[in-house]
Short mmCIF file of C-alpha atoms in Angstrom, two decimals:
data_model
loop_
_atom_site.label_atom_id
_atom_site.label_comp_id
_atom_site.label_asym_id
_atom_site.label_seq_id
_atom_site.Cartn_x
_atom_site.Cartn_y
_atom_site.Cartn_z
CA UNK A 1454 78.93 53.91 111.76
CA UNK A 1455 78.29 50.36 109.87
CA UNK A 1456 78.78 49.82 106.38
CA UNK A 1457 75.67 51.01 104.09
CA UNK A 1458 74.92 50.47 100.31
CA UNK A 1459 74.54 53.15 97.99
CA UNK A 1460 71.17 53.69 98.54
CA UNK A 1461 71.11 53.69 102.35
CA UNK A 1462 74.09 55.73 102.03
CA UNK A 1463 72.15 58.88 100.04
CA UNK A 1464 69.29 58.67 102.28
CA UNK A 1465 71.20 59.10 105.26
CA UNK A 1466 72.99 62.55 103.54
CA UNK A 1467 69.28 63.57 102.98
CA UNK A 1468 67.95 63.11 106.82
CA UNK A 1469 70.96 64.99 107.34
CA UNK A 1470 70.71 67.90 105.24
CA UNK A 1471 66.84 67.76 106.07
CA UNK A 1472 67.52 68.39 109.58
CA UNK A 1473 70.07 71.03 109.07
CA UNK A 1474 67.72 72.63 107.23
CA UNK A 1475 65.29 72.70 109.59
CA UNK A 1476 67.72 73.93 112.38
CA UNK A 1477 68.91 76.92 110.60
CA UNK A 1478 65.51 78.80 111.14
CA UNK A 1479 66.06 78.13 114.95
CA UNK A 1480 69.67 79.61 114.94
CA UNK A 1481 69.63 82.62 116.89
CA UNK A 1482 72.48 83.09 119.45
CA UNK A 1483 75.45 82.03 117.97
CA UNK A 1484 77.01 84.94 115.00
CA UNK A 1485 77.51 82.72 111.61
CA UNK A 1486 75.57 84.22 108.30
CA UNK A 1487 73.38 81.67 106.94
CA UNK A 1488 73.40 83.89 103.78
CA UNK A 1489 76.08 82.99 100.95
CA UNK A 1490 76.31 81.46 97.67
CA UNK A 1491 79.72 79.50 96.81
CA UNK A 1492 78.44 76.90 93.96
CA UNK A 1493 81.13 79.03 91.60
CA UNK A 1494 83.87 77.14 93.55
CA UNK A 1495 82.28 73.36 93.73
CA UNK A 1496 84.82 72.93 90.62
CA UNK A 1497 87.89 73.51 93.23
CA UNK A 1498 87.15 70.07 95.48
CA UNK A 1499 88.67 68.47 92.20
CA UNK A 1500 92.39 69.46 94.31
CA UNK A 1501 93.79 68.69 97.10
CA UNK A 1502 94.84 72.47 97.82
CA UNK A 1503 97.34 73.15 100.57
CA UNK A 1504 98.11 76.56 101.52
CA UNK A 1505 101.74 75.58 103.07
CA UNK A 1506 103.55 77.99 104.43
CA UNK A 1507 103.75 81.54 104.40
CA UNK A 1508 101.12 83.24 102.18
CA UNK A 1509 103.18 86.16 101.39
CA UNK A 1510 105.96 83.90 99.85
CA UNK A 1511 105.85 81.74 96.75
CA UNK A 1512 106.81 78.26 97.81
CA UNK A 1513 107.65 74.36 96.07
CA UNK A 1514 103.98 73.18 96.45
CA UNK A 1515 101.65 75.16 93.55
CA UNK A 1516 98.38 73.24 94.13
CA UNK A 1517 97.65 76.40 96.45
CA UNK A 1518 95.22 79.25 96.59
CA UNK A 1519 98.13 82.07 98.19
CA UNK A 1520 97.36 84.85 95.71
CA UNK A 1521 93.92 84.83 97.09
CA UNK A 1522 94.76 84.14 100.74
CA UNK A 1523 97.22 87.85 100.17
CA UNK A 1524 94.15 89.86 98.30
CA UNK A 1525 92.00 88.74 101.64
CA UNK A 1526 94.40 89.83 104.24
CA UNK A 1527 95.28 93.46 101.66
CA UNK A 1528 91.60 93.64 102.01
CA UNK A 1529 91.33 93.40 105.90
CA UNK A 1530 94.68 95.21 106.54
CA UNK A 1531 93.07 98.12 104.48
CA UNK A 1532 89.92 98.27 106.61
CA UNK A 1533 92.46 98.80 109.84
CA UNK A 1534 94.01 101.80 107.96
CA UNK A 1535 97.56 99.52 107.16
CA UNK A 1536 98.39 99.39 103.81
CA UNK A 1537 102.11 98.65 103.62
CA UNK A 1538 104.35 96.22 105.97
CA UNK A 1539 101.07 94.10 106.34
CA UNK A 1540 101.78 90.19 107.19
CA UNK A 1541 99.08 87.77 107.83
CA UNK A 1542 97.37 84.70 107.17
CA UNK A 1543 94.03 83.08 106.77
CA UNK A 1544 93.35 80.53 110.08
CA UNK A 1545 90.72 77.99 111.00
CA UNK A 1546 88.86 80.28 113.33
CA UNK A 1547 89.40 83.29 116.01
CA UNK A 1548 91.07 80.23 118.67
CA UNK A 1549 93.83 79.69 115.82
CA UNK A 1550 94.18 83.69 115.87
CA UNK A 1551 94.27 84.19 119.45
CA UNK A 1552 97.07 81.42 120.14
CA UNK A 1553 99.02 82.83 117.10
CA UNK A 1554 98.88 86.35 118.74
CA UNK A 1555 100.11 85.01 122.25
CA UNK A 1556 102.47 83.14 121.04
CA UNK A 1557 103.99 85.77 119.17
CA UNK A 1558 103.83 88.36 121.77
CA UNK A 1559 105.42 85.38 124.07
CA UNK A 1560 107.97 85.25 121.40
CA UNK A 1561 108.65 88.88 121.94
CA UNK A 1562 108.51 88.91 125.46
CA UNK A 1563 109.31 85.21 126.92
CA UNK A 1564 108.93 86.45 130.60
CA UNK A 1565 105.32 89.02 129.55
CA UNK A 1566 102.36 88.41 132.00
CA UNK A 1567 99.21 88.14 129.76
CA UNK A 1568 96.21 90.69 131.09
CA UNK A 1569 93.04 89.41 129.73
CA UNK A 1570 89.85 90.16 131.27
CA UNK A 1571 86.83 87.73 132.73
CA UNK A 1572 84.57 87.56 129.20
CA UNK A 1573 87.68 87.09 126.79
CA UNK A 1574 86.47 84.21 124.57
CA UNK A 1575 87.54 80.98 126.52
CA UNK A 1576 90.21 80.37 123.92
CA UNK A 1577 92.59 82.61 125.45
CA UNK A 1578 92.45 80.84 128.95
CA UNK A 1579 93.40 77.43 126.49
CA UNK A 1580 96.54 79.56 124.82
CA UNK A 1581 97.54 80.76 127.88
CA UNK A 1582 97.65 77.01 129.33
CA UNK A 1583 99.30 75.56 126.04
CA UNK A 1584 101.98 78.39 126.19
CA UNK A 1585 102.23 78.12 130.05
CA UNK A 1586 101.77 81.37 130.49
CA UNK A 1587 102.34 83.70 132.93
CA UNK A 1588 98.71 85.64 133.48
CA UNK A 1589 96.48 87.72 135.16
CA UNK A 1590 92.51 87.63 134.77
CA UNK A 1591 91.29 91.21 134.97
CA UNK A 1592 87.39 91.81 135.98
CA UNK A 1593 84.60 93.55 133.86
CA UNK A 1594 82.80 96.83 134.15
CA UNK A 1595 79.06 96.39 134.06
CA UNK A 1596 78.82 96.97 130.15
CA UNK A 1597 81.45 93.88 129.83
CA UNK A 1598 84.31 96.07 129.39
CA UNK A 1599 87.97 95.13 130.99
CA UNK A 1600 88.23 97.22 134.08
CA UNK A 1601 90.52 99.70 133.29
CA UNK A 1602 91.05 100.68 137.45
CA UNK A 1603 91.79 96.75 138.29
CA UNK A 1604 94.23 97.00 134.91
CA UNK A 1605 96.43 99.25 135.88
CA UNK A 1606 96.52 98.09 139.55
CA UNK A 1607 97.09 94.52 138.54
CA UNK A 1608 100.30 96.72 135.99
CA UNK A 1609 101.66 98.35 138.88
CA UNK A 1610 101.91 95.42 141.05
CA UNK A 1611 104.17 93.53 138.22
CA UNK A 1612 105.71 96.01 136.27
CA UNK A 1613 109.14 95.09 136.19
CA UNK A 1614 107.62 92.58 133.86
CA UNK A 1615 106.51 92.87 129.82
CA UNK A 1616 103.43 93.30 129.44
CA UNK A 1617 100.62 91.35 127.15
CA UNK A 1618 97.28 92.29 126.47
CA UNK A 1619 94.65 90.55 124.99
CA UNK A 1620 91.97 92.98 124.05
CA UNK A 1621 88.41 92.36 123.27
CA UNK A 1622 87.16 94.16 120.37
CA UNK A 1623 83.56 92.82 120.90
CA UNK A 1624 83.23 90.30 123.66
CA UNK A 1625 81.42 87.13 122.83
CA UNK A 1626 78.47 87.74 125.00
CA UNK A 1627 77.70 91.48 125.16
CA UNK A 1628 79.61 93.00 122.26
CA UNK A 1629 82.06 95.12 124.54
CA UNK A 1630 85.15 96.69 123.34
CA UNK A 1631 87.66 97.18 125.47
CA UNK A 1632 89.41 100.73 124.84
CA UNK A 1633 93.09 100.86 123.68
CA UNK A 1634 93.88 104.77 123.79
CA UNK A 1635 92.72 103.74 127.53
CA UNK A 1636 94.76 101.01 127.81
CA UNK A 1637 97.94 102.49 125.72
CA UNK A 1638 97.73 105.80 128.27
CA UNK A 1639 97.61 103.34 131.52
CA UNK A 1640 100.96 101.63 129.98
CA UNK A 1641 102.65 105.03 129.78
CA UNK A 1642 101.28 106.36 132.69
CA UNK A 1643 103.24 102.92 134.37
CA UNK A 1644 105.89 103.71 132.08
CA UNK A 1645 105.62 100.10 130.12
CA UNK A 1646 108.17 100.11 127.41
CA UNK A 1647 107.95 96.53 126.41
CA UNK A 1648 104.02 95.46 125.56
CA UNK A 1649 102.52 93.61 122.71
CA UNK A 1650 98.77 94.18 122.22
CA UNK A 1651 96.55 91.79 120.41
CA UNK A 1652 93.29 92.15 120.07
CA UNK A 1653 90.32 89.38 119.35
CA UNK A 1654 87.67 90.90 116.94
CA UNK A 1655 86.13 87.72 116.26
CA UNK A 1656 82.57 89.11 115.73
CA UNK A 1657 82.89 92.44 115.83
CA UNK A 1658 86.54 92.78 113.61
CA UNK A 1659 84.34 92.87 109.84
CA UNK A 1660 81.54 94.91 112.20
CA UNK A 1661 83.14 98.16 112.92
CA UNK A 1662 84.90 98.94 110.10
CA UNK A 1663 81.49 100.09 109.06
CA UNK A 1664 80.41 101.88 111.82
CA UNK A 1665 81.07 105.65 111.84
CA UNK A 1666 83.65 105.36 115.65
CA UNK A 1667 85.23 108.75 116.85
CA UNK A 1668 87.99 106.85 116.74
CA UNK A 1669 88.50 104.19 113.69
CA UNK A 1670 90.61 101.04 114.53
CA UNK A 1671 94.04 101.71 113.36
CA UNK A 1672 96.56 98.83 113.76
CA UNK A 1673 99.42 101.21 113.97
CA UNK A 1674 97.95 101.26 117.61
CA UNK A 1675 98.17 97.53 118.64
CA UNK A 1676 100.83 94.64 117.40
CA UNK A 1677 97.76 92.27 116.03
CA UNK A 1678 94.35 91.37 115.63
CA UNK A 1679 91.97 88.31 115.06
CA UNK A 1680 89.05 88.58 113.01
CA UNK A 1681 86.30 85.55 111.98
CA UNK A 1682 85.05 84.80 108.66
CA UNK A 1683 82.47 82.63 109.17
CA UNK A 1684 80.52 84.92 111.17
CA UNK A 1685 79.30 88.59 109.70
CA UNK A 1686 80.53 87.45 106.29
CA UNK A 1687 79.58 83.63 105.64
CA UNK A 1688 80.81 80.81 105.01
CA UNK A 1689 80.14 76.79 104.53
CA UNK A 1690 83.71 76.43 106.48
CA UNK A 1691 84.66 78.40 109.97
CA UNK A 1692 87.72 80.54 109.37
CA UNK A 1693 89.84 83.50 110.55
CA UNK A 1694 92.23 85.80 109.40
CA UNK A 1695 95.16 87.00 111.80
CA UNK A 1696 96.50 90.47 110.64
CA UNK A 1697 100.03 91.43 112.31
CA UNK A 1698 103.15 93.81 111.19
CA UNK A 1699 105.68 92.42 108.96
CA UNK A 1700 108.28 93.26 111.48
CA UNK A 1701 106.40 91.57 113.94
CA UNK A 1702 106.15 87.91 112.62
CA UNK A 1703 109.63 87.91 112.04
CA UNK A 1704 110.51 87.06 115.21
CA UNK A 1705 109.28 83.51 114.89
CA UNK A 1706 109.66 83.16 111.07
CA UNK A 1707 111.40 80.19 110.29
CA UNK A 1708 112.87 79.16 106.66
CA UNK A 1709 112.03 75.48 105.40
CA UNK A 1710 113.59 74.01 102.66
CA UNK A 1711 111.67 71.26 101.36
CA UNK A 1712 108.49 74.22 100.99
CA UNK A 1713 110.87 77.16 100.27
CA UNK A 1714 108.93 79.02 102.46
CA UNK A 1715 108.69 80.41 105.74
CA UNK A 1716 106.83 78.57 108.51
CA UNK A 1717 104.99 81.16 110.63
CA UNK A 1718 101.38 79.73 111.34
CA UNK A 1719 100.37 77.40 113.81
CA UNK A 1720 98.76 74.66 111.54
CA UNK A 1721 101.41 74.17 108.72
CA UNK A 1722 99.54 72.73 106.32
CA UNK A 1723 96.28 75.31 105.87
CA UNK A 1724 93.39 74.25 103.84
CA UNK A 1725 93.52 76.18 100.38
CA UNK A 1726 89.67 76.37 100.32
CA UNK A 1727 88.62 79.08 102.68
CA UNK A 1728 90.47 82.03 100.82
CA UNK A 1729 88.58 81.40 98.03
CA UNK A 1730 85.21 81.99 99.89
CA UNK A 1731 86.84 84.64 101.62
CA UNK A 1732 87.64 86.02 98.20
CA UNK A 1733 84.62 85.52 96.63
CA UNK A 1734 82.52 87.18 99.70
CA UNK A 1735 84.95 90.51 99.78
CA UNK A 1736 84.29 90.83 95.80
CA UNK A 1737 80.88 89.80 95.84
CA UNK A 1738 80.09 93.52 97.34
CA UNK A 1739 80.82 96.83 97.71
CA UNK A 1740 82.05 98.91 100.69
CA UNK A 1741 78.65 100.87 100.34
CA UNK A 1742 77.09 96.97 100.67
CA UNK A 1743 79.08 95.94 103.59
CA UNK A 1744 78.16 99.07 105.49
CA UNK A 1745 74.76 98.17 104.47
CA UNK A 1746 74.78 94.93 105.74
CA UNK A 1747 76.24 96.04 108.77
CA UNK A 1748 74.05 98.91 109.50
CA UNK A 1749 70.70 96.54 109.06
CA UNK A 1750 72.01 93.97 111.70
CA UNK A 1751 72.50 96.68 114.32
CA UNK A 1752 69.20 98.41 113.49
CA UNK A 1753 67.59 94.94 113.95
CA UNK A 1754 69.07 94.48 116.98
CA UNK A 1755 67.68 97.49 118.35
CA UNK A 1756 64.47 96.63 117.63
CA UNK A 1757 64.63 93.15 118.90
CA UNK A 1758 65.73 95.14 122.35
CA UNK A 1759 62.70 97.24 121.73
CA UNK A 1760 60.27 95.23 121.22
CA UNK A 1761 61.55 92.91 123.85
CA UNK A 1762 61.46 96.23 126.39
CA UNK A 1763 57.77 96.42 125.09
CA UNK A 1764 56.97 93.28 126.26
CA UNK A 1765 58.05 93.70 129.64
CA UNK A 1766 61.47 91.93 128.68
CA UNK A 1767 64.76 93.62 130.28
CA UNK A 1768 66.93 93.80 127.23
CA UNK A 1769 70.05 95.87 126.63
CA UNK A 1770 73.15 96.36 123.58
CA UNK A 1771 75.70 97.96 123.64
CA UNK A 1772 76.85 99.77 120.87
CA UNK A 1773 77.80 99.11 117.56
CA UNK A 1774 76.48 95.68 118.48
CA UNK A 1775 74.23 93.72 116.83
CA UNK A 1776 74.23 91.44 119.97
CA UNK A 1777 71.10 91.34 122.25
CA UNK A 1778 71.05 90.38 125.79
CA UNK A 1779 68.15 89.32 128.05
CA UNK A 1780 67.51 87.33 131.33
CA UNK A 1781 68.54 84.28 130.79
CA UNK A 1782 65.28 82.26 129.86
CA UNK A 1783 63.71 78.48 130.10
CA UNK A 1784 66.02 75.41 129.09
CA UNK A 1785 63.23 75.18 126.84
CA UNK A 1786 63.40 78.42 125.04
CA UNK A 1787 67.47 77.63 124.52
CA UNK A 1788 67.44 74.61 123.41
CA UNK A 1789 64.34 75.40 120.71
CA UNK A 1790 65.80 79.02 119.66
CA UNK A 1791 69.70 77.75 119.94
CA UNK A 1792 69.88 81.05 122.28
CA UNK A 1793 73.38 81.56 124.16
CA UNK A 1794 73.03 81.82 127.81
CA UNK A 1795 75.81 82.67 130.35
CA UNK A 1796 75.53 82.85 134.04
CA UNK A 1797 72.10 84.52 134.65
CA UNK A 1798 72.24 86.49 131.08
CA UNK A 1799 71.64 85.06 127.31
CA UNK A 1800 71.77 86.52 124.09
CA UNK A 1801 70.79 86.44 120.41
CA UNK A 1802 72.53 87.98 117.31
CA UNK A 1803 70.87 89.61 114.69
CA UNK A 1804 73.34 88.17 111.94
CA UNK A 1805 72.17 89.09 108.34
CA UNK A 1806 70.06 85.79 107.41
CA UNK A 1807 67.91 86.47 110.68
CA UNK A 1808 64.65 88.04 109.68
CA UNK A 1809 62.36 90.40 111.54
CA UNK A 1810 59.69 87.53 111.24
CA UNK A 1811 61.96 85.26 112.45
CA UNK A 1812 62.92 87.89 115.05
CA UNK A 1813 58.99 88.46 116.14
CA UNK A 1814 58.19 84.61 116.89
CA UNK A 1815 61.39 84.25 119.15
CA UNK A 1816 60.13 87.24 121.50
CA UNK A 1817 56.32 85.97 120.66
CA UNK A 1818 57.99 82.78 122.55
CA UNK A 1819 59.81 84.67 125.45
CA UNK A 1820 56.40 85.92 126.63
CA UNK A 1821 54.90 83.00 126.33
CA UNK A 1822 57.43 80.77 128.51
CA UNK A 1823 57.69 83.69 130.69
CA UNK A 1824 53.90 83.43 131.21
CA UNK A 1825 53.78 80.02 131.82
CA UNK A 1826 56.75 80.00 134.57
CA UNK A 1827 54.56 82.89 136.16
CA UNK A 1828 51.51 80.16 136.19
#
């Protein structure tokens, strides 16, 4: 970009934010909440915060945001049911949290086949290939689920060797959770003794929490888990946090001396900005306003299914999923509506800042371009 004056230089910012603000009615498939307020932390681009090193330990640099980064992950950690021996850390998104997770169960288990099934987000085919991994893809049940039959056969063919799974606790295109009581009783039943278990809950991690399951999340049953922050919550900045056992990042805990502080993350230096949002949003509301939240984006998505059904739209969800998927529709439709397609499928989200106006127009525009590619 060439050189501009000062005046050339603001109008360009304002085309920009002009247009962004224009294309944030039209974001519909992809899950980040357009709805926050952060102004109360403008005052904190005055430093050049680092979070260096391991949140959990005080280290050399202070221009850091730790004791916020450790309230965040206490907060998560307590919505899995773990309130003690809790390590984590706050990441730069859910591909950050997946690699960390492989590469600590690879650090457990140096010779472990990864198991990951066909719609895992396509960051864990990228960790596998960075950690030159040993793997095998698994295929999907109809709902998107792993295939728990193809699992276990895919086990029993290799199980002289560890075993690592990477769950999906909401996969990125139709919301489907993958079962671990199913997939614990198949590694008994092959009698697996050495496993590690991580699960990505990108989307779906701050999602069910709320939800009333038979079964809550507990992560006394896996080793770790990857959630986003950027997407049910909100924020200006995408971000993760990556909850494990204390017991478990040990393993590849390292002591530096010019931090005084443990290096277990895969970016060393972490920007000390995003706990702070992450702070603000978890004390901004309630449980009771979470589960609210939570509860409106799945009732919206059923009636964006219903109301597509109506108009003679397949549409399906699964549950607990505020994630709605359609036949995949005109380039047109995608590229005006910023709707996800995959294959012969697309989807939208019904993330809090999408409104049921907003919601009405989009299908108002499916049966349109569906009647025009009839003509």
């Amino acid at each position: 970009m060439e050189n501009l004056d000062f005046t050339n230089y603001r109008n360009t910012l304002e085309e920009k934010y002009s247009e962004l603000k224009k294309n944030k009615e039209f974001i519909t498939g992809y899950p980040g909440n357009q709805n926050f307020d952060y102004s109360v932390l403008s005052k904190f681009f005055e430093f050049a915060l680092n979070n260096i090193g391991d949140p959990l330990i005080q280290c050399n640099f202070t221009l850091n945001t730790h004791e916020f980064e450790r309230d965040v992950i206490k907060f998560i950690a307590n919505l899995y049911k773990k309130e003690s021996d809790v390590w984590g850390y706050i990441t730069n998104g859910g591909t950050e949290g997946n690699l960390t997770g492989i590469h600590i169960g690879r650090s457990h288990y140096p010779t472990g086949i990864i198991y990951f099934s066909s719609h895992s987000h396509y960051s864990v085919a990228k960790a596998i290939e960075l950690t030159r991994s040993k793997s095998k893809c698994i295929p999907v049940l109809s709902n998107g689920e792993i295939d728990y039959n193809e699992l276990e056969q895919k086990i029993s063919e290799n199980n002289n060797e560890p075993v690592i799974i990477l769950a999906n606790i909401g996969t990125t295109m139709t919301g489907a959770i993958d079962n671990i009581q199913k997939i614990k009783e198949i590694l008994i039943k092959q009698k697996i003794c050495n496993y590690y278990i991580h699960c990505d809950a990108a989307f779906h991690g701050l999602i069910l929490p709320f939800c009333n399951l038979p079964t809550p999340l507990n992560l006394n049953d896996f080793h770790s888990i990857s959630v986003s922050g950027h997407k049910l919550i909100g924020s200006p900045i995408p971000c993760g946090v990556f909850i494990t056992h204390q017991i478990v990042v040990d393993k590849i805990k390292h002591y530096i001396e010019y931090i005084k502080s443990g290096d277990c993350t895969i970016s060393g230096s972490r920007n000390g900005i995003t706990p702070l949002i992450l702070w603000c949003a978890i004390h901004q509301k309630t449980y009771d306003e979470f589960k609210y939240i939570v509860q409106e984006c799945i009732i919206k998505a059923e009636y964006a299914r219903d109301k597509m059904l109506q108009n003679g739209i397949h549409a399906w969800t699964n549950q607990y999923s505020p994630i709605v998927l359609f036949k995949k529709p005109s380039s047109e439709m995608i590229k005006k509506w910023s709707i996800a397609p995959y294959e012969n499928i697309a989807h939208i989200i019904t993330t809090p800042n999408l409104s049921y106006t907003t919601i009405d127009k989009l299908i108002d525009d499916l049966v349109l371009y569906k009647e025009k590619s009839v003509d």
